[in-house]
Amino acid sequence: MACGRAGPSYNWRMYYKHHVFFCLNDRPNGEASCAHVGAQAGFDHCKSRVKAAKLAGPGGIRVNKAGCLDRCAGGPVAVVYPEGTWYTFVDEHDIDEIVDSHLVGGKPVDRLLLPPDVGR
Amino acid sequence: MACGRAGPSYNWRMYYKHHVFFCLNDRPNGEASCAHVGAQAGFDHCKSRVKAAKLAGPGGIRVNKAGCLDRCAGGPVAVVYPEGTWYTFVDEHDIDEIVDSHLVGGKPVDRLLLPPDVGR
């Protein structure tokens, strides 16, 4: 089918509909590090909530631990694929909103988006 | 622009052009586990090769550690986003082919694709 949109050749049958990666990196030397600013709590809460809603698994949602995503200045950060949507979050309410609005409803949470210039 | 292709609303400006996640999970109880079948060596080799080729970073390629991706039966496994292409690999030659063909050339390596029915 002709499509005017530029972009790579995607596989539209995703094993997970949404695959969420939380940076849990812990730097021991005092540098900015997601593990020091609540990343584990956010991950745990997201995983529990997705599981409780029976959304986990193939064809659904996978919530994953990850090493350093290299956008430490915005930590704690998480990224949702295949969309490539990056989030920064503060507390469980933020995670709830990401789950409910984005992962369930398909609508990204604008107020939690990581600005594009945030790197290490 | 109208486009006939069905699918979620993607963000075409990806922070990383290719974001590769290697499962490095180590199960202590003898279950199938990527860490027991060469995952760390594959990750290390991929990361070194991408860095040596000066492909690492925003707008380029990020090679990431991940926890269990829950497709343990095909381990060691890695997934490339935003494409959602899943690979299983054996050695450094496999990793070289994924880097050269897919990450640099944009052509997935068919012989290393993880079959869609492989789960935990």
Short mmCIF file of C-alpha atoms in Angstrom, two decimals:
data_model
loop_
_atom_site.label_atom_id
_atom_site.label_comp_id
_atom_site.label_asym_id
_atom_site.label_seq_id
_atom_site.Cartn_x
_atom_site.Cartn_y
_atom_site.Cartn_z
CA MET A 1 0.00 0.00 0.00
CA ALA A 2 1.41 3.38 -0.91
CA CYS A 3 2.03 5.59 2.06
CA GLY A 4 3.55 9.02 1.91
CA ARG A 5 4.99 8.86 5.41
CA ALA A 6 8.75 8.45 5.55
CA GLY A 7 10.21 6.00 8.02
CA PRO A 8 11.85 2.65 8.46
CA SER A 9 10.17 -0.62 7.61
CA TYR A 10 8.27 -1.60 10.74
CA ASN A 11 7.01 -4.96 11.86
CA TRP A 12 3.42 -4.19 12.77
CA ARG A 13 2.92 -7.44 14.63
CA MET A 14 4.59 -6.54 17.87
CA TYR A 15 5.24 -9.31 20.40
CA TYR A 16 4.25 -6.82 23.10
CA LYS A 17 1.77 -4.08 22.27
CA HIS A 18 3.66 -1.79 24.64
CA HIS A 19 7.10 -2.61 25.99
CA VAL A 20 8.09 -0.32 28.83
CA PHE A 21 11.67 -0.01 30.03
CA PHE A 22 12.53 1.63 33.34
CA CYS A 23 16.08 2.75 33.93
CA LEU A 24 17.13 1.31 37.29
CA ASN A 25 20.76 2.28 36.98
CA ASP A 26 22.60 2.91 40.21
CA ARG A 27 25.78 4.95 39.90
CA PRO A 28 27.96 4.56 42.96
CA ASN A 29 29.97 7.75 42.41
CA GLY A 30 27.34 10.38 43.14
CA GLU A 31 26.47 11.17 39.50
CA ALA A 32 22.82 11.63 38.51
CA SER A 33 21.30 8.18 38.64
CA CYS A 34 17.72 7.00 38.27
CA ALA A 35 18.10 4.55 41.15
CA HIS A 36 18.63 7.48 43.54
CA VAL A 37 15.42 9.25 42.60
CA GLY A 38 12.68 6.67 42.88
CA ALA A 39 13.12 4.51 39.79
CA GLN A 40 12.65 1.18 41.58
CA ALA A 41 9.43 2.33 43.25
CA GLY A 42 8.06 3.51 39.90
CA PHE A 43 8.98 0.25 38.23
CA ASP A 44 7.47 -1.86 41.01
CA HIS A 45 4.27 0.13 40.98
CA CYS A 46 3.92 0.02 37.19
CA LYS A 47 4.56 -3.72 37.07
CA SER A 48 2.05 -4.42 39.84
CA ARG A 49 -0.60 -2.25 38.30
CA VAL A 50 -0.26 -3.77 34.83
CA LYS A 51 -0.37 -7.26 36.31
CA ALA A 52 -3.38 -6.48 38.49
CA ALA A 53 -5.22 -5.18 35.43
CA LYS A 54 -4.42 -8.45 33.62
CA LEU A 55 -2.67 -6.56 30.85
CA ALA A 56 0.71 -8.30 31.15
CA GLY A 57 2.09 -10.69 28.57
CA PRO A 58 2.43 -11.30 24.83
CA GLY A 59 0.05 -9.12 22.85
CA GLY A 60 -0.25 -6.92 25.91
CA ILE A 61 2.17 -5.00 28.05
CA ARG A 62 5.63 -5.87 29.34
CA VAL A 63 7.20 -3.77 32.05
CA ASN A 64 10.95 -4.27 32.04
CA LYS A 65 14.01 -3.43 34.07
CA ALA A 66 16.76 -1.74 32.10
CA GLY A 67 20.27 -0.50 32.67
CA CYS A 68 21.26 3.10 32.01
CA LEU A 69 19.16 4.64 29.23
CA ASP A 70 21.65 7.54 29.12
CA ARG A 71 19.16 10.31 29.78
CA CYS A 72 20.13 10.60 33.41
CA ALA A 73 19.56 14.35 33.71
CA GLY A 74 15.81 13.73 33.51
CA GLY A 75 15.68 10.79 35.88
CA PRO A 76 13.84 8.79 36.79
CA VAL A 77 13.05 7.96 33.18
CA ALA A 78 11.18 5.25 31.31
CA VAL A 79 10.58 4.67 27.61
CA VAL A 80 7.59 3.03 25.94
CA TYR A 81 8.18 1.15 22.67
CA PRO A 82 7.41 0.78 19.82
CA GLU A 83 6.19 4.36 20.12
CA GLY A 84 9.49 5.65 21.49
CA THR A 85 7.71 7.80 24.07
CA TRP A 86 9.99 8.93 26.89
CA TYR A 87 8.70 9.81 30.33
CA THR A 88 9.99 11.30 33.52
CA PHE A 89 7.93 10.71 36.63
CA VAL A 90 7.80 11.58 40.27
CA ASP A 91 5.40 9.32 42.08
CA GLU A 92 2.81 6.55 41.85
CA HIS A 93 0.17 8.95 40.60
CA ASP A 94 2.34 9.72 37.58
CA ILE A 95 2.75 6.02 36.90
CA ASP A 96 -0.99 5.47 37.23
CA GLU A 97 -1.59 8.17 34.65
CA ILE A 98 0.92 6.65 32.22
CA VAL A 99 -0.73 3.24 32.61
CA ASP A 100 -4.31 4.45 32.35
CA SER A 101 -3.92 7.09 29.66
CA HIS A 102 -1.11 5.75 27.48
CA LEU A 103 -0.83 1.99 27.95
CA VAL A 104 -4.56 1.35 28.25
CA GLY A 105 -6.04 4.35 26.46
CA GLY A 106 -3.39 4.94 23.82
CA LYS A 107 -3.05 8.62 24.69
CA PRO A 108 0.43 9.76 25.80
CA VAL A 109 0.65 11.88 28.96
CA ASP A 110 1.96 15.19 27.69
CA ARG A 111 2.81 16.64 31.09
CA LEU A 112 5.23 13.80 31.84
CA LEU A 113 7.06 13.71 28.51
CA LEU A 114 10.84 13.97 28.76
CA PRO A 115 11.96 17.05 26.80
CA PRO A 116 13.91 16.02 23.69
CA ASP A 117 17.12 17.77 24.72
CA VAL A 118 17.53 15.91 28.00
CA GLY A 119 20.50 13.59 27.85
CA ARG A 120 23.05 12.32 30.31
CA MET B 1 -1.07 13.56 5.48
CA ALA B 2 -3.50 10.72 4.86
CA CYS B 3 -1.99 7.28 5.22
CA GLY B 4 -3.80 4.02 4.75
CA ARG B 5 -1.61 2.02 7.09
CA ALA B 6 -3.30 0.94 10.29
CA GLY B 7 -1.40 1.20 13.52
CA PRO B 8 -0.86 3.27 16.62
CA SER B 9 0.21 6.88 16.47
CA TYR B 10 4.01 6.74 16.33
CA ASN B 11 6.52 9.40 17.15
CA TRP B 12 8.76 9.37 14.10
CA ARG B 13 11.42 11.43 15.79
CA MET B 14 13.07 8.73 17.81
CA TYR B 15 15.65 9.74 20.41
CA TYR B 16 17.64 6.71 19.30
CA LYS B 17 17.35 5.47 15.74
CA HIS B 18 17.76 1.92 17.02
CA HIS B 19 17.48 0.99 20.69
CA VAL B 20 18.72 -2.53 21.35
CA PHE B 21 17.93 -4.36 24.57
CA PHE B 22 19.81 -7.50 25.58
CA CYS B 23 18.29 -9.74 28.21
CA LEU B 24 21.00 -10.36 30.80
CA ASN B 25 18.74 -12.08 33.30
CA ASP B 26 20.37 -14.64 35.55
CA ARG B 27 18.00 -17.11 37.18
CA PRO B 28 19.62 -18.81 40.13
CA ASN B 29 17.34 -21.83 40.18
CA GLY B 30 18.42 -23.61 37.00
CA GLU B 31 15.57 -22.37 34.79
CA ALA B 32 16.32 -21.26 31.22
CA SER B 33 18.17 -17.99 31.55
CA CYS B 34 19.90 -15.77 29.00
CA ALA B 35 22.82 -15.15 31.35
CA HIS B 36 23.70 -18.85 31.21
CA VAL B 37 23.93 -18.97 27.42
CA GLY B 38 26.22 -16.15 26.41
CA ALA B 39 24.06 -13.04 26.80
CA GLN B 40 26.72 -10.92 28.50
CA ALA B 41 29.32 -11.71 25.82
CA GLY B 42 26.84 -10.79 23.08
CA PHE B 43 25.95 -7.55 24.81
CA ASP B 44 29.58 -6.61 25.39
CA HIS B 45 30.51 -7.34 21.81
CA CYS B 46 27.57 -5.42 20.38
CA LYS B 47 28.23 -2.40 22.58
CA SER B 48 31.93 -2.34 21.69
CA ARG B 49 31.28 -2.70 18.01
CA VAL B 50 28.67 0.06 17.89
CA LYS B 51 30.94 2.35 19.88
CA ALA B 52 33.97 1.58 17.70
CA ALA B 53 31.93 2.39 14.61
CA LYS B 54 30.99 5.75 16.21
CA LEU B 55 27.30 4.91 15.91
CA ALA B 56 26.44 5.26 19.60
CA GLY B 57 24.33 8.06 21.01
CA PRO B 58 21.25 10.19 20.40
CA GLY B 59 20.10 9.95 16.79
CA GLY B 60 22.16 6.78 16.51
CA ILE B 61 22.22 3.49 18.32
CA ARG B 62 21.91 2.65 22.01
CA VAL B 63 22.81 -0.84 23.22
CA ASN B 64 21.16 -1.49 26.56
CA LYS B 65 21.15 -4.01 29.35
CA ALA B 66 17.73 -5.32 30.24
CA GLY B 67 16.18 -7.63 32.77
CA CYS B 68 14.13 -10.65 31.73
CA LEU B 69 12.36 -10.06 28.42
CA ASP B 70 10.26 -13.17 29.13
CA ARG B 71 11.20 -15.09 25.98
CA CYS B 72 13.67 -17.28 27.82
CA ALA B 73 13.10 -20.40 25.73
CA GLY B 74 14.90 -18.72 22.83
CA GLY B 75 17.76 -17.28 24.83
CA PRO B 76 20.00 -15.48 24.49
CA VAL B 77 17.60 -12.90 23.08
CA ALA B 78 17.70 -9.24 22.17
CA VAL B 79 15.09 -6.88 20.76
CA VAL B 80 15.58 -3.87 18.50
CA TYR B 81 13.13 -0.97 18.81
CA PRO B 82 11.25 0.87 17.43
CA GLU B 83 11.02 -1.94 14.87
CA GLY B 84 10.23 -4.60 17.47
CA THR B 85 12.59 -7.07 15.82
CA TRP B 86 13.53 -9.95 18.10
CA TYR B 87 16.74 -11.90 17.70
CA THR B 88 18.36 -14.98 19.10
CA PHE B 89 22.10 -15.31 18.64
CA VAL B 90 24.95 -17.69 19.29
CA ASP B 91 28.23 -15.90 18.91
CA GLU B 92 30.05 -12.71 17.93
CA HIS B 93 29.59 -13.40 14.24
CA ASP B 94 25.83 -13.29 14.75
CA ILE B 95 26.13 -9.97 16.57
CA ASP B 96 28.34 -8.59 13.79
CA GLU B 97 25.70 -9.52 11.25
CA ILE B 98 22.93 -7.85 13.27
CA VAL B 99 25.02 -4.67 13.58
CA ASP B 100 26.15 -4.55 9.96
CA SER B 101 22.96 -5.66 8.24
CA HIS B 102 20.22 -4.34 10.50
CA LEU B 103 21.55 -1.47 12.60
CA VAL B 104 23.75 0.01 9.88
CA GLY B 105 22.10 -1.27 6.70
CA GLY B 106 18.46 -1.33 7.81
CA LYS B 107 17.97 -4.94 6.69
CA PRO B 108 16.91 -7.41 9.41
CA VAL B 109 18.81 -10.70 9.63
CA ASP B 110 16.18 -13.28 8.81
CA ARG B 111 18.18 -16.32 9.92
CA LEU B 112 18.48 -14.96 13.47
CA LEU B 113 14.88 -13.88 13.99
CA LEU B 114 13.23 -15.30 17.09
CA PRO B 115 10.18 -17.32 16.00
CA PRO B 116 6.96 -15.60 17.11
CA ASP B 117 5.79 -18.50 19.30
CA VAL B 118 8.86 -18.54 21.53
CA GLY B 119 7.98 -17.39 25.01
CA ARG B 120 9.20 -18.12 28.49
#
